[in-house]
Tab-separated table of C-alpha atoms in Angstrom:
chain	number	residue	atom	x	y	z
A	1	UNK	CA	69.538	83.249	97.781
A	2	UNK	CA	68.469	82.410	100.872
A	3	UNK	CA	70.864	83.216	104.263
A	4	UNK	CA	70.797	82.037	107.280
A	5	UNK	CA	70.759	84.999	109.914
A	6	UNK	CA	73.094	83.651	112.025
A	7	UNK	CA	75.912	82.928	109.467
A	8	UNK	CA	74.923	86.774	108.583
A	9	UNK	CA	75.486	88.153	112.112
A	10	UNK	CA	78.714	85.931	112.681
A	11	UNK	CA	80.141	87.334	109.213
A	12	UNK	CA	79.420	90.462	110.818
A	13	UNK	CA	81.167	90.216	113.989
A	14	UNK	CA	84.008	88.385	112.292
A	15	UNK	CA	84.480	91.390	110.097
A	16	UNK	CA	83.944	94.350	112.761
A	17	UNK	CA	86.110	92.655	115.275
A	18	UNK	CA	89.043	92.129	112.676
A	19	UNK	CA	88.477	95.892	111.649
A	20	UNK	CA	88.176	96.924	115.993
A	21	UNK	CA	91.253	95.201	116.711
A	22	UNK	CA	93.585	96.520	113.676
A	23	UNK	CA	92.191	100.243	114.326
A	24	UNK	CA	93.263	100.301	118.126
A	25	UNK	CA	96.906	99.840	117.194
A	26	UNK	CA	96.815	102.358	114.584
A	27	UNK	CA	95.005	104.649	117.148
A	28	UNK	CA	97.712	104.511	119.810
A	29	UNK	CA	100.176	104.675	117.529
A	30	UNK	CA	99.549	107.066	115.160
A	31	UNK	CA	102.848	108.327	114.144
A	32	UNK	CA	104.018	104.884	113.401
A	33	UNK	CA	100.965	104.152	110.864
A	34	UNK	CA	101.768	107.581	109.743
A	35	UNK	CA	104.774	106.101	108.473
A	36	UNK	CA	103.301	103.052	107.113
A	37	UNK	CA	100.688	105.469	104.844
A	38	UNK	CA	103.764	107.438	103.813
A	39	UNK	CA	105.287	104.035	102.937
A	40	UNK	CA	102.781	103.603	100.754
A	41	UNK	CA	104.044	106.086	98.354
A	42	UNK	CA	100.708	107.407	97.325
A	43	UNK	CA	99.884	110.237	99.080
A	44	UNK	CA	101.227	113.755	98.954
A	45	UNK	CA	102.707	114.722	102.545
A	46	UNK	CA	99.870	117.091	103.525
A	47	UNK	CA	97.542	113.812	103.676
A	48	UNK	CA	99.481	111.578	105.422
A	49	UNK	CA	98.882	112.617	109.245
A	50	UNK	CA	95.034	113.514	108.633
A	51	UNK	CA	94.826	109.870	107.023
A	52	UNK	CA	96.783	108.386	109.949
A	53	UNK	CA	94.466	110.547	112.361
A	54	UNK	CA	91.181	109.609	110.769
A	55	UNK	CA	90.868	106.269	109.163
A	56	UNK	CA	91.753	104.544	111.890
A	57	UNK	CA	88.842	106.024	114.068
A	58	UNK	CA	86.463	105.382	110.594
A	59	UNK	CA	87.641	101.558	110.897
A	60	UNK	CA	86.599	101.207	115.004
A	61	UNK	CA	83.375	103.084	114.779
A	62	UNK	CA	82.145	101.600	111.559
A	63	UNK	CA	83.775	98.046	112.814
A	64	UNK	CA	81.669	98.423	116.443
A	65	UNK	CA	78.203	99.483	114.509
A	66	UNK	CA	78.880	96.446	111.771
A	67	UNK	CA	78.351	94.138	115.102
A	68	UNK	CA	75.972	96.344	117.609
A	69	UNK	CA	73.767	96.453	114.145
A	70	UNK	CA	72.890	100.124	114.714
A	71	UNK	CA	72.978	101.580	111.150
A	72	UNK	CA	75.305	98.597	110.406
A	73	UNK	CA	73.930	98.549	106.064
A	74	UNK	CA	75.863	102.180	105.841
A	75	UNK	CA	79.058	100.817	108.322
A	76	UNK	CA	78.938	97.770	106.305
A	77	UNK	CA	79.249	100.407	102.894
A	78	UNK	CA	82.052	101.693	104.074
A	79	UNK	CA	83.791	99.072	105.395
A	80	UNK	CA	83.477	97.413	102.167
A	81	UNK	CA	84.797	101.128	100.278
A	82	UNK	CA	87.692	101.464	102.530
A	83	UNK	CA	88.577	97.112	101.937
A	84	UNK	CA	88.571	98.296	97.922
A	85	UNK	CA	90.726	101.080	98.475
A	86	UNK	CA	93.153	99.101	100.570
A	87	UNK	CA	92.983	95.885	97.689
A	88	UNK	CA	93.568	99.048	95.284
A	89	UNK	CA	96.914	100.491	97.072
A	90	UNK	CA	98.283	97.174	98.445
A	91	UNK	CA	97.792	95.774	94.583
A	92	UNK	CA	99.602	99.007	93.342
A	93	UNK	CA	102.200	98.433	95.602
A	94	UNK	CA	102.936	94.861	94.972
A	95	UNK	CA	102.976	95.938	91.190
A	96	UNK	CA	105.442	98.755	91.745
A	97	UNK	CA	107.599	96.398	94.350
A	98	UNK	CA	107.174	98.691	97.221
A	99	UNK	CA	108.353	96.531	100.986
A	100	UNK	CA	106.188	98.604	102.984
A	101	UNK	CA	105.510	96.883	106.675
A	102	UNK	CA	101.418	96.504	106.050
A	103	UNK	CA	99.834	98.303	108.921
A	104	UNK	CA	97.404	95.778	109.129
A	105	UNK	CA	96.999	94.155	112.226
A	106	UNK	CA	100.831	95.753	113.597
A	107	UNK	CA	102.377	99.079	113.459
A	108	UNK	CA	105.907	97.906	114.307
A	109	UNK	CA	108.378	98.752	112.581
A	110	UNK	CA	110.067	95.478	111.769
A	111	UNK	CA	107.157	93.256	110.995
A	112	UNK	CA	106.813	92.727	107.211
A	113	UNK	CA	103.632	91.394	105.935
A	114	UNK	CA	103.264	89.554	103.151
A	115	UNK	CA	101.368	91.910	100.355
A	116	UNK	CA	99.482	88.873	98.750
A	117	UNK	CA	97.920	86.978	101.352
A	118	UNK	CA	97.148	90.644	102.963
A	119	UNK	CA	95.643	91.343	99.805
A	120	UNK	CA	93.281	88.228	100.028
A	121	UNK	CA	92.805	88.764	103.227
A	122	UNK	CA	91.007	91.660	102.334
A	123	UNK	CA	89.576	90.244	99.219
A	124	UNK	CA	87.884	87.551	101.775
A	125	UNK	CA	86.326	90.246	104.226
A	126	UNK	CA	84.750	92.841	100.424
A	127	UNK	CA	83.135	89.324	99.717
A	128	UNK	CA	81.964	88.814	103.539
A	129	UNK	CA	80.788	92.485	103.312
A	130	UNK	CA	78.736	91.637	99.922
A	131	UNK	CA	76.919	88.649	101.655
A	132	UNK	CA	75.896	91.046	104.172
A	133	UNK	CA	74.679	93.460	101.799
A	134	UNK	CA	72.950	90.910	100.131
A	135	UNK	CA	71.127	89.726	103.437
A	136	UNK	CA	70.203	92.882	104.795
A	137	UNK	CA	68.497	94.040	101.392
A	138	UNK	CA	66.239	91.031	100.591
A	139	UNK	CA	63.737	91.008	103.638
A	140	UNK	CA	63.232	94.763	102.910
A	141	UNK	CA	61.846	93.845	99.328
A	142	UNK	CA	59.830	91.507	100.736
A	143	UNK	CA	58.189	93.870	102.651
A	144	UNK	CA	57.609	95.939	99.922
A	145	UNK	CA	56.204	93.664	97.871
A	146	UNK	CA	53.406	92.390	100.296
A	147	UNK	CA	53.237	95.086	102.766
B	1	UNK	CA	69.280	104.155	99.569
B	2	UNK	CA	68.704	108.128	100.953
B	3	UNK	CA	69.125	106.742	104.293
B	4	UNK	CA	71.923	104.643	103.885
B	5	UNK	CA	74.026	107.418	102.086
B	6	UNK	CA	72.628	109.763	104.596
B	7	UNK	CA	73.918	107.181	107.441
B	8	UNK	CA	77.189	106.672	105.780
B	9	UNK	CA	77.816	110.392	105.921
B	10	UNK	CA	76.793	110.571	109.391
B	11	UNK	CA	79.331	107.530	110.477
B	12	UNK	CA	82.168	109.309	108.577
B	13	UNK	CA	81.424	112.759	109.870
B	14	UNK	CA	81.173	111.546	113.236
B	15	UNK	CA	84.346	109.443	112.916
B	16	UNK	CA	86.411	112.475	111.821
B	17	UNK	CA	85.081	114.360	114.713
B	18	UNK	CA	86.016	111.685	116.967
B	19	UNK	CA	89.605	111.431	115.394
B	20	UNK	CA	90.473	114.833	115.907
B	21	UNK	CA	89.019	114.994	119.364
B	22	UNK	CA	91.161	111.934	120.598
B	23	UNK	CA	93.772	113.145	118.506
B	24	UNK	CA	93.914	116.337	120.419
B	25	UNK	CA	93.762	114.907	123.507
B	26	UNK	CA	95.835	111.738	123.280
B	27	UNK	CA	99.700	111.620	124.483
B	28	UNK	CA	100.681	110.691	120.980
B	29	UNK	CA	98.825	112.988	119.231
B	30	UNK	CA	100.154	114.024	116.037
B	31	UNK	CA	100.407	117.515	114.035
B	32	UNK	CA	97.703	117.620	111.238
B	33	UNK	CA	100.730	118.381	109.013
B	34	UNK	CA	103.451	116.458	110.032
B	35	UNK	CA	106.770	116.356	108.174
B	36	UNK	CA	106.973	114.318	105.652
B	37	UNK	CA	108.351	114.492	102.055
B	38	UNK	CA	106.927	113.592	98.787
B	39	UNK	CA	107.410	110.010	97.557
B	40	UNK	CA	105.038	109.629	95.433
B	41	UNK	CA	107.362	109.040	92.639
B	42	UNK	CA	110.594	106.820	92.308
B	43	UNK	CA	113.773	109.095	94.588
B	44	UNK	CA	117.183	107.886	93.000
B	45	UNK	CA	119.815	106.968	94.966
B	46	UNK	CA	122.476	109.663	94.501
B	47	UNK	CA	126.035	108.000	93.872
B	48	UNK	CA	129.125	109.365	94.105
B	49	UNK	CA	132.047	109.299	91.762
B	50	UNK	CA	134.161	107.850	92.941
B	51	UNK	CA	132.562	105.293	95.147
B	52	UNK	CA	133.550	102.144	96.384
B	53	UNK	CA	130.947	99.765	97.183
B	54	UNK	CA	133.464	97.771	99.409
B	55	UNK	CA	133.888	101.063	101.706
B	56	UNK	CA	131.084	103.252	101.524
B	57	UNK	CA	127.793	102.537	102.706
B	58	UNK	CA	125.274	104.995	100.895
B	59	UNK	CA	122.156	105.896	102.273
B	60	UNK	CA	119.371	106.128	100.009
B	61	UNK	CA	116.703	109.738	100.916
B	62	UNK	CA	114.471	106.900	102.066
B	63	UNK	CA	116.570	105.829	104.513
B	64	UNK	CA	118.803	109.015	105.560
B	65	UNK	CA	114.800	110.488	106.416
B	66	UNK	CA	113.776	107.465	108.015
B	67	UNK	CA	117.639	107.585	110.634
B	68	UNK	CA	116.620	111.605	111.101
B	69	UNK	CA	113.007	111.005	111.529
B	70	UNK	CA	113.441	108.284	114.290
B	71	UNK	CA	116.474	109.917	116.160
B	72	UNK	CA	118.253	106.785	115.096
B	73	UNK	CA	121.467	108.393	114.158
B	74	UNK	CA	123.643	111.414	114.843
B	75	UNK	CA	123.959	113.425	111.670
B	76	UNK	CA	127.205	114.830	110.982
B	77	UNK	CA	127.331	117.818	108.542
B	78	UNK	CA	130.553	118.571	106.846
B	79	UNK	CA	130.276	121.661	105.327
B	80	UNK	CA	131.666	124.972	106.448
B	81	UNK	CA	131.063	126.556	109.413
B	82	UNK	CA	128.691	129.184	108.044
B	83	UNK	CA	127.293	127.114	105.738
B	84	UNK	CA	126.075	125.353	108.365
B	85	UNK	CA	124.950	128.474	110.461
B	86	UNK	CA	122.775	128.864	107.197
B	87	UNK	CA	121.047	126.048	107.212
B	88	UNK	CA	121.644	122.154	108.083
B	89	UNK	CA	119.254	119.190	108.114
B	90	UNK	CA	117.913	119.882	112.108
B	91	UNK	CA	119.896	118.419	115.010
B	92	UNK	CA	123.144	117.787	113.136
B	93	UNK	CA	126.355	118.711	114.255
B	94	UNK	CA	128.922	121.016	112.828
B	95	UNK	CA	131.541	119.165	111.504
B	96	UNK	CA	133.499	120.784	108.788
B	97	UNK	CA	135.867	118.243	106.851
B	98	UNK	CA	138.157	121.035	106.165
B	99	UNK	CA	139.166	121.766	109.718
B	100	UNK	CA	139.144	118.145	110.757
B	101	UNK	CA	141.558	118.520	113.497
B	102	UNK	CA	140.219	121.841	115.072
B	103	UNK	CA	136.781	119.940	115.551
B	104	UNK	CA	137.673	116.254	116.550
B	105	UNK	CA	138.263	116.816	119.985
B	106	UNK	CA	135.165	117.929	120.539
B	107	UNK	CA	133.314	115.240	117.749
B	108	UNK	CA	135.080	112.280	119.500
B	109	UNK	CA	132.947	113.800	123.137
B	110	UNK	CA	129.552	113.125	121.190
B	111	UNK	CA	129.920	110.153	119.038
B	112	UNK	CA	130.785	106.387	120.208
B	113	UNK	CA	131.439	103.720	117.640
B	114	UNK	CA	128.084	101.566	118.616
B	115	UNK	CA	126.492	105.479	116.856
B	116	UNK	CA	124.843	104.927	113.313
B	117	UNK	CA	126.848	108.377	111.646
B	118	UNK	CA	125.789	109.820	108.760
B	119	UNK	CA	127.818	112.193	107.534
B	120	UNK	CA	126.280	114.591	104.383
B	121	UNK	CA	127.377	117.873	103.061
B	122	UNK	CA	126.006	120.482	99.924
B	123	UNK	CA	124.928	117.686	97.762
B	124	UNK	CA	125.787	115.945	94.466
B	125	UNK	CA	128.887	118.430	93.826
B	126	UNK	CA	130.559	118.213	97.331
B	127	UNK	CA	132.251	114.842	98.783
B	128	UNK	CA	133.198	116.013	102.178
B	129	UNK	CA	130.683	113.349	102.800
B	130	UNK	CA	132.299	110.661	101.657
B	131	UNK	CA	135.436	111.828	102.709
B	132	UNK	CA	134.716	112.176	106.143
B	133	UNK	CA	132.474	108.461	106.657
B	134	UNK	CA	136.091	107.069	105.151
B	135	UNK	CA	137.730	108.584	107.713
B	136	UNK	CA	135.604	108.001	110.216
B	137	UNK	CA	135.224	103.772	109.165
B	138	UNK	CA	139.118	103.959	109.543
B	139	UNK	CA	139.096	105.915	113.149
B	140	UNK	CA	137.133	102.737	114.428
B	141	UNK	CA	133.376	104.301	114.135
B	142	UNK	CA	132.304	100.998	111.643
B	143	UNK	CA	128.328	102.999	111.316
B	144	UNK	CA	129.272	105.935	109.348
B	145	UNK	CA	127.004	106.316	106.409
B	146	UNK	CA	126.949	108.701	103.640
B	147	UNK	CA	124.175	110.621	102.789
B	148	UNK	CA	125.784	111.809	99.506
B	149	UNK	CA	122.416	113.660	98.206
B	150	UNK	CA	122.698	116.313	100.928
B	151	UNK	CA	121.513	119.559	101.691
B	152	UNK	CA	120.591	119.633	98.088
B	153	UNK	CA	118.298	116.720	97.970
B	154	UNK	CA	116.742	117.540	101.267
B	155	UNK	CA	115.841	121.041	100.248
B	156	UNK	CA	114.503	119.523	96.827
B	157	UNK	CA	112.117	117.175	98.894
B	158	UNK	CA	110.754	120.312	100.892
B	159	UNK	CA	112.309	119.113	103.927
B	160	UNK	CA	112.942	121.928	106.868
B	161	UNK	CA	116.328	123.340	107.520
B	162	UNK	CA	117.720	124.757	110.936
B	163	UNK	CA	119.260	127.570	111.270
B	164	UNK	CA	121.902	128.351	113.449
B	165	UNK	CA	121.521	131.141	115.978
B	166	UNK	CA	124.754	132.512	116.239
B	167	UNK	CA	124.449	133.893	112.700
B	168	UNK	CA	123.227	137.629	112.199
């Protein structure tokens, strides 16, 4: 499968400015996404702050490197991991009928988000972050095979 | 694939440095353990005997934590007075059902009817609670709320207690 480089790069930047932009919220207001992880019903209390304290920061940096392209194959890994594990607990909580307020791209308070279309929202940006896995592998295996 | 797991541990180590760092030295930092209590699985809504859905507006643990947590309401516990001194959910008032008329004066000072009140005493044996948001919805203070599973529930949820100073 061939890819053009620039649809690449602009999946990239669509991706890493999406994941910028919802961590700087969380960042400035992190005892209101504390909340929203506690919301969540998932996590025993001793979590919840260090998750509210630290993903946030793992979504800007790894968001800025997907688009400055510095070490952006392991950013895009974990961006991809950390879309999973949100598809994961948003799924569990539309199963279990949880109305938490998604701290997606707000953390106030009275903003509800609707679980579904936040949940292929994210499905969207794992398959955006497969193409660019995809992309960034295949050159390298070209070199390899005629070095 | 070394150097991508090596880089992915690199980006999350230096991310959790970062985090704590800012954390530290931002305005609205928060405690590494902050108070919360465990919902991981389903928290019943405690309900009293004899309540009356018409009158009494029942706040689920979910919500009487949320009111607490956000300053949102004035918490009004109706227990005895050294019950009290021995621990009550922090910030609420002393406001013993039993001796009503002793402590309104000074009640009526604090609260205005615009207050969300949420009256809670021992737990699921004690209805003080309810008692006193009835009386209160009939004074003219429309926002009093019962949180009927009390001192009880909070303590069962880990939750902290205050204790008074003027005991020992």
């Amino acid at each position: 499968m061939r890819l053009n480089k620039w649809v690449v790069l602009a999946i990239r930047v669509i991706i890493g400015g999406i994941f910028i932009y919802d961590s700087i919220d969380k960042i400035i207001h992190p005892e209101a996404f504390a909340r929203i992880v506690h919301n969540y019903r998932l996590f025993p209390p001793s979590l919840i702050n260090i998750i509210a304290i630290v993903v946030p920061w793992i979504e800007l940096i790894s968001g800025a490197l997907l688009i400055v392209g510095w070490r952006y194959k392991a950013a895009n890994l974990i961006i991809g991991g950390m879309l999973t594990a949100f598809i994961i607990a948003l799924s569990i909580s539309y199963i279990r009928g949880i109305n938490i307020n998604c701290g997606c791209f707000s953390t106030s308070a009275s903003s509800k988000s609707d679980l579904l279309m936040r949940i292929f929202e994210d499905i969207m940006m794992v398959t955006g972050c497969i193409i660019i896995g995809i992309a960034s592998k295949n050159p390298n295996e070209k070199k390899e095979k005629a070095p | 694939m070394a150097t991508l797991l090596k880089d992915t541990i690199l980006i999350i180590a230096l991310s959790v440095i970062v985090a704590f760092l800012a954390n530290a030295l931002s305005p609205n930092g928060i405690g590494i353990k902050g108070v919360w209590y465990d919902n991981r699985h389903k928290v019943e809504l405690a309900i009293p005997p004899s309540y009356d859905p018409k009158v009494d507006s029942l706040l689920t643990m979910e919500d009487a934590f949320s009111l607490w947590e956000s300053k949102q309401a004035v918490f009004l516990d109706a227990r005895e007075p050294d019950e009290y001194a021995e621990g009550h959910i922090p910030g609420a008032i002393s406001f013993p059902f039993e001796e009503w008329e002793q402590y309104w004066d000074d009640i009526q000072k604090i609260i205005t009817p615009e207050m969300k009140l949420v009256c809670y005493c021992g737990g699921l044996d004690c209805e003080a609670s309810l008692d006193m948001a009835r009386e209160l919805k009939v004074l003219g203070y429309p926002n009093a709320y019962i949180f009927f599973g009390g001192v009880s529930k909070w303590l069962e949820l880990k939750l902290p207690l205050e204790v008074s100073r003027e005991t020992k």
